[in-house]
Coordinates of C-alpha atoms and ligand atoms in Angstrom, one line a residue:
M1 CA 11.4 4.6 -21.8
K2 CA 9.2 7.6 -22.2
I3 CA 8.0 10.0 -19.5
Y4 CA 5.5 12.7 -20.0
N5 CA 7.2 15.9 -18.7
T6 CA 5.0 18.7 -17.5
L7 CA 7.9 21.1 -18.3
S8 CA 7.8 20.4 -22.1
K9 CA 4.2 19.0 -22.2
K10 CA 5.6 16.1 -24.2
K11 CA 6.5 12.5 -23.7
E12 CA 10.3 12.5 -23.6
E13 CA 12.9 9.7 -23.6
F14 CA 14.1 9.2 -20.1
V15 CA 17.9 9.7 -19.7
P16 CA 19.1 9.8 -16.1
I17 CA 21.7 12.3 -15.0
E18 CA 23.9 9.5 -13.7
E19 CA 23.9 6.2 -15.5
G20 CA 22.0 3.5 -13.7
K21 CA 20.7 5.8 -11.0
V22 CA 17.5 7.7 -10.5
R23 CA 17.1 10.6 -8.0
M24 CA 13.4 11.0 -7.4
Y25 CA 11.5 13.4 -5.1
V26 CA 7.7 13.1 -4.4
C27 CA 5.9 15.7 -2.4
G28 CA 4.4 14.0 0.6
P29 CA 1.3 14.8 2.7
T30 CA 0.7 17.4 5.4
V31 CA 0.2 15.4 8.5
Y32 CA -2.8 16.7 10.5
N33 CA -5.2 13.8 9.9
Y34 CA -5.5 10.4 8.4
I35 CA -4.6 10.5 4.7
H36 CA -7.5 10.5 2.3
I37 CA -7.9 8.4 -0.8
G38 CA -6.8 11.4 -3.0
N39 CA -3.5 11.5 -1.1
A40 CA -3.2 7.8 -1.7
R41 CA -3.1 8.3 -5.5
P42 CA 0.4 9.9 -5.8
M43 CA 1.7 7.5 -3.2
I44 CA 0.5 4.5 -5.2
V45 CA 1.3 5.7 -8.7
F46 CA 4.8 7.0 -7.9
D47 CA 5.6 3.9 -5.8
T48 CA 4.7 2.0 -9.0
V49 CA 7.0 4.2 -11.1
R50 CA 9.8 3.5 -8.6
R51 CA 9.1 -0.2 -8.6
Y52 CA 9.3 -0.3 -12.4
L53 CA 12.5 1.7 -12.5
E54 CA 14.0 -0.8 -10.0
F55 CA 12.7 -3.7 -12.1
I56 CA 14.5 -2.5 -15.1
G57 CA 17.7 -2.2 -13.1
Y58 CA 17.9 1.4 -11.9
D59 CA 19.1 2.2 -8.4
V60 CA 16.4 4.6 -7.2
N61 CA 17.0 7.1 -4.4
Y62 CA 13.4 7.9 -3.6
V63 CA 12.7 10.8 -1.2
S64 CA 9.3 11.7 0.0
N65 CA 8.8 14.2 2.8
F66 CA 6.2 14.8 5.5
T67 CA 5.1 18.4 5.9
D68 CA 5.0 18.5 9.7
V69 CA 4.8 22.3 10.2
D70 CA 1.8 24.0 8.8
D71 CA -1.3 26.1 9.8
K72 CA -3.6 23.0 9.6
I73 CA -1.4 21.1 12.0
I74 CA -1.2 24.0 14.4
K75 CA -5.0 24.4 14.2
K76 CA -5.5 20.8 15.1
A77 CA -3.0 21.1 18.0
I78 CA -4.9 24.1 19.3
E79 CA -8.2 22.2 19.1
E80 CA -6.8 19.2 20.9
G81 CA -4.7 21.2 23.4
S82 CA -1.6 19.3 22.3
T83 CA 1.4 20.4 20.3
A84 CA 2.1 20.5 16.6
E85 CA 4.7 17.9 17.2
E86 CA 2.3 15.5 18.9
V87 CA -0.2 15.8 16.1
S88 CA 2.3 15.4 13.3
K89 CA 4.1 12.4 14.9
R90 CA 0.8 10.6 15.4
Y91 CA -0.4 11.1 11.8
I92 CA 3.0 10.2 10.3
A93 CA 2.8 6.9 12.1
E94 CA -0.8 6.4 10.9
C95 CA 0.2 7.3 7.4
K96 CA 3.1 4.8 7.4
K97 CA 0.6 2.1 8.4
D98 CA -1.7 3.0 5.5
M99 CA 1.2 3.0 3.2
A100 CA 2.2 -0.5 4.3
D101 CA -1.3 -1.7 3.9
M102 CA -1.3 -0.3 0.3
N103 CA 2.0 -2.0 -0.2
V104 CA 3.7 1.4 -0.8
M105 CA 7.4 0.8 -0.2
P106 CA 9.0 3.1 2.5
A107 CA 11.0 5.8 0.8
T108 CA 14.8 5.7 0.9
T109 CA 14.4 8.7 3.1
H110 CA 11.2 10.3 4.5
P111 CA 12.5 13.7 5.7
L112 CA 10.6 15.9 8.1
A113 CA 10.4 19.6 7.4
T114 CA 11.0 20.4 11.1
E115 CA 14.3 18.6 11.0
E116 CA 15.6 20.6 8.0
I117 CA 15.3 24.1 9.3
G118 CA 19.1 24.7 9.2
G119 CA 19.1 24.0 5.5
M120 CA 16.2 26.3 4.9
I121 CA 17.8 29.2 6.7
Q122 CA 20.9 28.6 4.6
M123 CA 19.0 28.5 1.3
I124 CA 17.0 31.6 2.2
S125 CA 20.3 33.4 3.1
T126 CA 21.7 32.5 -0.3
L127 CA 18.6 33.8 -2.0
I128 CA 18.9 37.1 -0.1
E129 CA 22.6 37.4 -1.0
K130 CA 21.9 36.8 -4.6
G131 CA 19.1 39.4 -4.6
Y132 CA 16.3 36.9 -5.1
A133 CA 14.8 37.5 -1.7
Y134 CA 14.2 40.4 0.7
V135 CA 13.3 41.0 4.3
V136 CA 10.6 43.4 5.4
S137 CA 10.2 45.2 8.7
D138 CA 8.5 42.4 10.7
G139 CA 11.1 39.9 9.7
T140 CA 9.1 38.2 6.9
V141 CA 11.3 37.1 4.0
Y142 CA 9.8 37.1 0.5
Y143 CA 11.0 35.6 -2.8
R144 CA 11.3 38.3 -5.5
T145 CA 9.4 36.4 -8.2
R146 CA 9.9 38.7 -11.1
K147 CA 13.7 38.5 -10.8
F148 CA 13.6 34.8 -11.8
A149 CA 13.3 35.0 -15.5
D150 CA 12.1 31.5 -16.0
Y151 CA 9.2 31.9 -13.6
G152 CA 6.1 30.1 -15.1
K153 CA 8.1 27.6 -17.2
L154 CA 6.5 24.6 -15.5
S155 CA 2.9 25.8 -15.3
H156 CA 3.2 27.5 -18.7
K157 CA 1.9 30.7 -17.1
N158 CA 3.1 34.2 -17.8
L159 CA 3.1 36.6 -14.9
D160 CA 1.7 39.5 -17.0
D161 CA -1.2 37.3 -18.2
L162 CA -1.8 36.1 -14.7
E163 CA -1.9 39.7 -13.4
A164 CA -4.5 40.7 -16.0
G165 CA -7.1 38.3 -14.7
H166 CA -6.2 38.5 -11.2
R167 CA -7.4 40.4 -8.1
S168 CA -4.8 41.9 -5.9
I169 CA -3.7 39.3 -3.3
K170 CA -1.9 41.9 -1.2
V171 CA -3.4 42.2 2.2
V172 CA -3.4 45.2 4.5
G173 CA -0.1 45.6 6.2
D174 CA 1.7 43.5 3.6
E175 CA 5.0 44.9 2.7
K176 CA 5.5 42.8 -0.4
E177 CA 7.1 44.5 -3.3
D178 CA 4.9 42.6 -5.8
D179 CA 1.7 40.5 -5.6
F180 CA 3.5 37.4 -6.9
D181 CA 6.2 37.4 -4.3
F182 CA 5.8 34.5 -1.9
V183 CA 6.9 33.8 1.7
L184 CA 10.1 32.0 2.5
W185 CA 10.1 32.7 6.2
K186 CA 7.4 34.2 8.4
P187 CA 7.4 35.5 12.0
K188 CA 5.6 33.6 14.7
K189 CA 2.3 35.1 15.7
D190 CA 2.2 37.5 18.6
G191 CA 1.2 36.5 22.1
E192 CA 3.6 34.6 24.4
P193 CA 1.5 32.1 26.3
Y194 CA 3.0 29.1 27.9
W195 CA 6.0 27.6 26.3
L196 CA 6.9 24.0 26.5
Y197 CA 10.6 24.5 26.0
F198 CA 13.2 21.6 25.8
P199 CA 16.7 23.2 25.7
L200 CA 18.3 20.1 24.2
T201 CA 15.8 19.5 21.5
R202 CA 15.5 23.2 20.7
F203 CA 17.5 23.2 17.5
V204 CA 15.9 20.0 16.3
L205 CA 12.3 20.5 17.1
G206 CA 12.0 24.2 17.6
K207 CA 10.3 25.6 20.7
Q208 CA 7.0 24.0 21.1
K209 CA 4.2 25.7 22.9
R210 CA 1.2 23.8 24.1
G211 CA -1.8 24.5 21.8
G212 CA 0.4 26.8 19.7
E213 CA 2.8 27.4 17.0
P214 CA 6.3 26.0 16.8
Y215 CA 9.0 28.5 15.9
W216 CA 12.7 28.6 15.3
E217 CA 15.3 31.3 15.6
S218 CA 16.6 32.8 12.4
P219 CA 18.6 35.9 11.3
W220 CA 15.4 37.6 10.4
C221 CA 12.9 36.8 13.2
D222 CA 11.7 33.9 15.4
G223 CA 9.4 32.1 13.1
R224 CA 8.9 29.3 10.6
P225 CA 9.5 28.5 7.0
G226 CA 7.1 28.8 4.1
W227 CA 5.9 25.6 2.6
H228 CA 7.7 25.8 -0.8
I229 CA 11.2 26.3 0.6
E230 CA 10.8 23.0 2.6
C231 CA 10.7 20.8 -0.5
S232 CA 13.6 22.7 -2.3
V233 CA 15.8 22.1 0.8
M234 CA 14.8 18.5 1.5
A235 CA 15.4 17.6 -2.2
K236 CA 18.8 19.3 -2.1
H237 CA 19.8 17.7 1.1
Y238 CA 19.0 14.1 0.2
L239 CA 19.3 14.1 -3.6
G240 CA 21.6 17.0 -4.5
D241 CA 21.1 20.2 -6.6
E242 CA 20.1 18.3 -9.8
I243 CA 17.5 15.6 -9.7
D244 CA 15.9 13.3 -12.3
I245 CA 12.2 13.2 -11.4
H246 CA 10.1 15.5 -9.2
A247 CA 6.5 14.4 -8.7
G248 CA 3.2 15.1 -7.0
G249 CA -0.4 15.8 -7.7
E250 CA -1.4 18.1 -10.5
D251 CA -2.7 20.7 -8.0
L252 CA 1.0 21.2 -7.0
I253 CA 2.2 22.4 -10.4
F254 CA 1.2 26.0 -9.5
P255 CA 2.3 27.6 -7.3
H256 CA 4.1 24.9 -5.3
H257 CA 6.4 23.4 -7.9
E258 CA 6.8 26.6 -9.8
N259 CA 8.0 28.2 -6.6
E260 CA 10.3 25.3 -5.8
I261 CA 12.0 25.7 -9.3
A262 CA 12.3 29.5 -8.7
Q263 CA 14.0 28.9 -5.3
S264 CA 16.2 25.9 -6.2
E265 CA 17.4 27.2 -9.5
A266 CA 18.1 30.7 -8.2
A267 CA 20.0 29.4 -5.2
N268 CA 21.8 26.4 -6.8
G269 CA 22.4 27.9 -10.3
V270 CA 21.6 24.6 -12.1
E271 CA 18.4 23.0 -13.5
F272 CA 16.5 21.6 -10.5
S273 CA 14.7 18.6 -12.0
K274 CA 14.8 17.1 -15.5
Y275 CA 11.4 15.5 -15.5
W276 CA 8.3 16.7 -13.7
M277 CA 5.5 14.2 -13.3
H278 CA 2.0 14.9 -12.0
N279 CA -0.9 12.7 -11.3
G280 CA -4.5 13.6 -12.1
F281 CA -7.1 14.1 -9.4
L282 CA -9.3 11.5 -7.8
N283 CA -13.0 12.4 -7.7
I284 CA -15.8 10.7 -5.9
D285 CA -18.9 9.9 -8.0
N286 CA -17.7 12.5 -10.5
K287 CA -17.5 15.2 -7.9
K288 CA -14.6 16.8 -6.2
M289 CA -13.9 15.1 -2.9
S290 CA -14.7 17.5 0.0
K291 CA -15.7 17.3 3.6
S292 CA -18.6 19.7 3.1
L293 CA -20.1 17.5 0.3
G294 CA -19.9 14.6 2.6
N295 CA -18.0 12.5 0.0
F296 CA -14.6 12.4 1.8
F297 CA -13.0 9.1 2.6
T298 CA -9.8 8.3 4.4
V299 CA -7.7 5.3 3.4
R300 CA -8.5 3.9 6.8
E301 CA -12.2 4.0 6.2
I302 CA -11.9 2.3 2.8
G303 CA -9.6 -0.3 4.5
E304 CA -12.5 -1.2 6.8
K305 CA -14.6 -2.3 3.7
Y306 CA -11.9 -3.6 1.4
D307 CA -8.5 -5.1 1.3
L308 CA -6.3 -2.1 0.5
Q309 CA -4.8 -4.1 -2.4
V310 CA -8.1 -3.5 -4.1
L311 CA -7.7 0.2 -3.7
R312 CA -4.2 0.0 -5.2
F313 CA -5.4 -2.2 -8.1
F314 CA -8.3 0.2 -8.7
M315 CA -5.9 3.2 -8.9
L316 CA -3.6 1.4 -11.3
Q317 CA -6.4 0.5 -13.7
A318 CA -6.4 4.2 -14.8
H319 CA -3.5 6.1 -16.4
Y320 CA -1.9 8.2 -13.7
R321 CA -2.4 11.4 -15.6
S322 CA -6.1 10.9 -16.2
P323 CA -8.7 12.0 -13.7
L324 CA -10.0 9.0 -11.8
N325 CA -13.5 8.6 -10.6
F326 CA -14.0 6.6 -7.4
S327 CA -17.3 4.8 -6.8
A328 CA -18.6 1.7 -5.0
E329 CA -19.3 0.0 -8.3
L330 CA -15.8 0.7 -9.7
M331 CA -14.3 -0.7 -6.5
E332 CA -16.4 -3.8 -6.8
A333 CA -15.2 -4.2 -10.4
A334 CA -11.6 -3.8 -9.2
K335 CA -12.2 -6.4 -6.5
N336 CA -13.4 -8.9 -9.0
G337 CA -10.5 -8.2 -11.4
L338 CA -8.0 -8.7 -8.6
E339 CA -9.8 -11.9 -7.5
R340 CA -9.5 -13.2 -11.1
I341 CA -5.7 -12.8 -11.0
R342 CA -5.4 -14.2 -7.5
T343 CA -7.5 -17.3 -8.4
A344 CA -5.3 -17.9 -11.5
A345 CA -2.2 -17.6 -9.3
S346 CA -3.5 -20.0 -6.7
N347 CA -4.6 -22.5 -9.4
L348 CA -1.0 -22.4 -10.8
Q349 CA 0.4 -22.9 -7.4
F350 CA -1.9 -26.0 -6.9
L351 CA -0.8 -27.4 -10.3
A352 CA 2.9 -26.8 -9.4
D353 CA 2.5 -28.6 -6.0
H354 CA 0.7 -31.6 -7.6
A355 CA 2.4 -31.9 -11.0
E356 CA 3.7 -35.4 -11.9
A357 CA 6.4 -34.4 -14.3
E358 CA 9.2 -32.2 -12.9
A359 CA 10.9 -31.1 -16.1
F360 CA 9.4 -29.4 -19.2
L361 CA 7.3 -31.7 -21.4
D362 CA 7.3 -31.5 -25.2
G363 CA 5.9 -28.3 -26.5
E364 CA 5.9 -26.5 -23.1
E365 CA 8.9 -24.4 -23.8
A366 CA 7.3 -23.1 -26.9
K367 CA 4.1 -22.3 -24.9
L368 CA 6.1 -20.5 -22.3
A369 CA 7.8 -18.4 -25.0
E370 CA 4.3 -17.5 -26.3
A371 CA 3.3 -16.5 -22.7
K372 CA 6.3 -14.2 -22.6
N373 CA 4.7 -12.1 -25.3
Y374 CA 2.4 -10.8 -22.6
V375 CA 5.4 -9.9 -20.5
D376 CA 6.8 -7.9 -23.4
K377 CA 3.4 -6.2 -23.8
F378 CA 3.4 -5.3 -20.1
K379 CA 6.9 -3.8 -20.4
A380 CA 6.0 -1.9 -23.5
A381 CA 3.0 -0.4 -21.7
M382 CA 5.1 0.6 -18.7
E383 CA 7.8 2.1 -21.0
D384 CA 5.1 4.3 -22.5
D385 CA 4.8 6.8 -19.7
F386 CA 3.8 4.1 -17.1
N387 CA 0.6 3.1 -18.8
T388 CA -0.5 0.8 -15.9
A389 CA -4.0 0.4 -17.4
D390 CA -2.5 -1.3 -20.5
A391 CA 0.0 -3.2 -18.3
I392 CA -2.9 -4.6 -16.3
S393 CA -4.7 -5.7 -19.5
S394 CA -1.6 -7.7 -20.4
I395 CA -1.7 -9.3 -17.0
F396 CA -5.3 -10.3 -17.7
E397 CA -4.2 -11.8 -21.0
L398 CA -1.5 -13.8 -19.3
V399 CA -4.1 -15.0 -16.8
K400 CA -6.3 -16.1 -19.6
Y401 CA -3.5 -17.8 -21.4
A402 CA -2.4 -19.6 -18.2
N403 CA -6.0 -20.7 -17.5
Q404 CA -6.2 -22.2 -21.1
N405 CA -2.8 -23.6 -21.4
A406 CA -1.9 -25.2 -18.0
D407 CA -3.7 -28.2 -16.4
G408 CA -3.1 -31.3 -14.3
S409 CA -1.0 -32.9 -17.0
S410 CA 1.5 -29.9 -17.2
S411 CA 5.0 -30.2 -15.8
K412 CA 6.0 -28.5 -12.6
A413 CA 8.7 -26.5 -14.4
Y414 CA 6.2 -25.1 -16.9
V415 CA 3.5 -24.1 -14.4
Q416 CA 6.0 -22.7 -12.0
A417 CA 7.5 -20.6 -14.8
L418 CA 4.0 -19.2 -15.7
L419 CA 3.3 -18.5 -12.0
D420 CA 6.7 -16.7 -11.6
E421 CA 6.0 -14.5 -14.6
L422 CA 2.6 -13.6 -13.2
K423 CA 4.0 -12.8 -9.8
T424 CA 6.8 -10.8 -11.2
L425 CA 4.4 -8.6 -13.2
C426 CA 2.1 -8.1 -10.3
D427 CA 5.0 -7.3 -8.0
V428 CA 6.1 -4.5 -10.3
L429 CA 2.7 -3.0 -9.8
G430 CA 3.0 -3.7 -6.0
I431 CA 0.0 -6.1 -6.3
I432 CA 0.3 -9.0 -3.9
V433 CA -1.2 -12.1 -5.4
E434 CA -0.9 -14.4 -2.5
T435 CA -2.4 -13.9 1.0
K436 CA 0.1 -12.3 3.3
E437 CA 2.5 -14.7 5.1
E438 CA 2.4 -14.0 8.8
M439 CA 5.8 -13.3 10.3
L440 CA 6.9 -15.7 13.0
D441 CA 7.3 -14.1 16.5
S442 CA 10.9 -15.4 16.6
D443 CA 11.7 -13.5 13.4
I444 CA 10.2 -10.3 14.7
E445 CA 12.1 -10.7 18.0
A446 CA 15.4 -11.3 16.1
M447 CA 14.8 -8.1 14.1
I448 CA 14.1 -6.1 17.3
E449 CA 17.3 -7.4 18.8
E450 CA 19.2 -6.4 15.7
R451 CA 17.6 -2.9 15.9
Q452 CA 18.7 -2.6 19.6
Q453 CA 22.3 -3.5 18.6
A454 CA 22.2 -0.9 15.8
R455 CA 21.0 1.7 18.3
K456 CA 23.8 0.8 20.7
N457 CA 26.3 1.3 17.9
R458 CA 24.6 4.6 17.1
D459 CA 23.7 3.3 13.7
F460 CA 20.3 5.1 13.7
A461 CA 19.8 4.8 10.0
R462 CA 20.0 1.0 10.3
A463 CA 17.7 1.1 13.4
D464 CA 15.1 3.1 11.5
A465 CA 15.3 0.9 8.5
I466 CA 14.6 -2.1 10.6
R467 CA 11.6 -0.4 12.3
D468 CA 10.3 0.6 8.8
K469 CA 10.7 -2.9 7.5
L470 CA 8.7 -4.3 10.4
L471 CA 6.1 -1.6 9.9
A472 CA 5.8 -2.6 6.2
K473 CA 4.9 -6.1 7.5
G474 CA 2.3 -4.6 9.9
I475 CA 4.5 -4.8 13.1
V476 CA 4.5 -1.7 15.2
L477 CA 7.3 -1.1 17.7
E478 CA 6.9 0.8 20.9
D479 CA 9.9 1.9 23.0
T480 CA 8.9 1.7 26.6
R481 CA 10.7 2.0 29.9
E482 CA 10.6 -1.8 30.2
G483 CA 12.1 -2.3 26.7
V484 CA 10.8 -2.6 23.2
K485 CA 7.2 -3.9 22.8
W486 CA 5.6 -4.9 19.5
K487 CA 2.1 -5.4 18.3
K488 CA 0.4 -6.3 15.0
A489 CA -1.1 -3.2 13.6
Ligands
AMP501 P1 -1.5 17.6 0.6 O1 -1.4 16.8 1.9 O2 -2.8 18.3 0.4 O3 -0.3 18.4 0.4 O4 -1.5 16.5 -0.5 C1 -0.5 15.4 -0.6 C2 -0.5 14.9 -2.0 O5 -1.8 14.4 -2.4 C3 -0.1 15.9 -3.1 O6 0.7 15.4 -4.1 C4 -1.5 16.3 -3.7 O7 -1.4 16.7 -5.0 C5 -2.2 14.9 -3.6 N1 -3.7 15.0 -3.7 C6 -4.5 15.7 -2.8 N2 -5.8 15.5 -3.1 C7 -5.8 14.7 -4.2 C8 -6.9 14.1 -5.0 N3 -8.1 14.3 -4.7 N4 -6.5 13.3 -6.1 C9 -5.2 13.1 -6.3 N5 -4.2 13.6 -5.6 C10 -4.4 14.4 -4.6
ZN502 ZN1 6.6 19.8 -2.2

């Protein structure tokens, strides 16, 4: 299997660090609003990468964070008169709902930056000890970029070239040694208004102030981490020092991922990630999506007009590295394409339910073997740097073949096998061909009971996994004083 690696700018044969296993980290969204359809692109394409890796037998440890401490979250909290924690909690829940509607599988772990501060303090301390970071008088800690000899290896930039075409980014009062040094830890802003202080949760959540900025104690100052250190630490915590695939949108190559490499490799002393994958940007009517241009859509808004499976199908019709243009006409075309596949699947289901012959009839096994060619074509497309556009073309070919080669006289075994092939391929892409089965209330209640038991046994990982599984089926749990309540989202 070949993966295009941003590091080498080439398609490379994929060889995992540990046989049969893949450690994968995908940079997740900053949670201060509903996610937009641009954010949905990495979620959908890398979920599809994961699904394919699992399909061919890998055990994938898939980690995707939520950035829940950030200026934009704090700004929103100030506007609302709430806390950063309230804002981020709310939009994490909304994001998980959108992910479920797009059939994006929950990650193995979704770490929150605010719960990993201890690890960040540790990594920053290591960087200081090794001479890769320094503290200035107000307690800000900077990374000493020029000390990391490989800086620029991912973005293929050279610091001296960058400097030539570059205005000074130093601001007054800045004590940086060099323009390219970036923040690892920064002090909280001055002014000590009203603190909402929970002693017990202090080390987990930080001290939260209404309408203000969360902060944590550190050896350097009360403050909070820079954005880049968060991902280095969360990847290390859940996947180890060396990972197979690190992914995100192409805007993250520089400086975010370049800085992650500088931090992780200097602190851990080993190569951070073997393969770096980046998705191209999504534009609207050939323009950059932006609030000021009035062409900004949240996933929720698109979900009001379309089944979000259509959005997923639309995204996968392009190669993940190509820029993708979103427009009403292209969404209509995607809707029709998906409908063609769904109709073929429901026709096959009808034929299977009404077939007279159970077992294969003469010649059907040969026909099935022919249909398998499309499955091979699908796999070949996916093995070539996850070319989902070509993979979908082979699904259409299979649909055409099934429409022409199965009818009321076919055996159940044959049409069922065709249907299974079609469903398997769609499932690898996360495309649901049948209308969603509603969960029975009794099943939901049984799962809630199991979750309560897990909590009693202090098996919180299991309890969370059950909650996420229900969420993926559109069931939202609410823990109230009277017990656990559930509703369909
Ligand atoms: P952010 O919340 O801005 O950190 O973005 C979360 C993820 O969405 C990152 O991987 C970004 O690269 C990606 N992303 C943001 N905007 C777009 C876009 N218009 N097209 C594709 N990916 C995007
Ligand atoms: Zn990141």
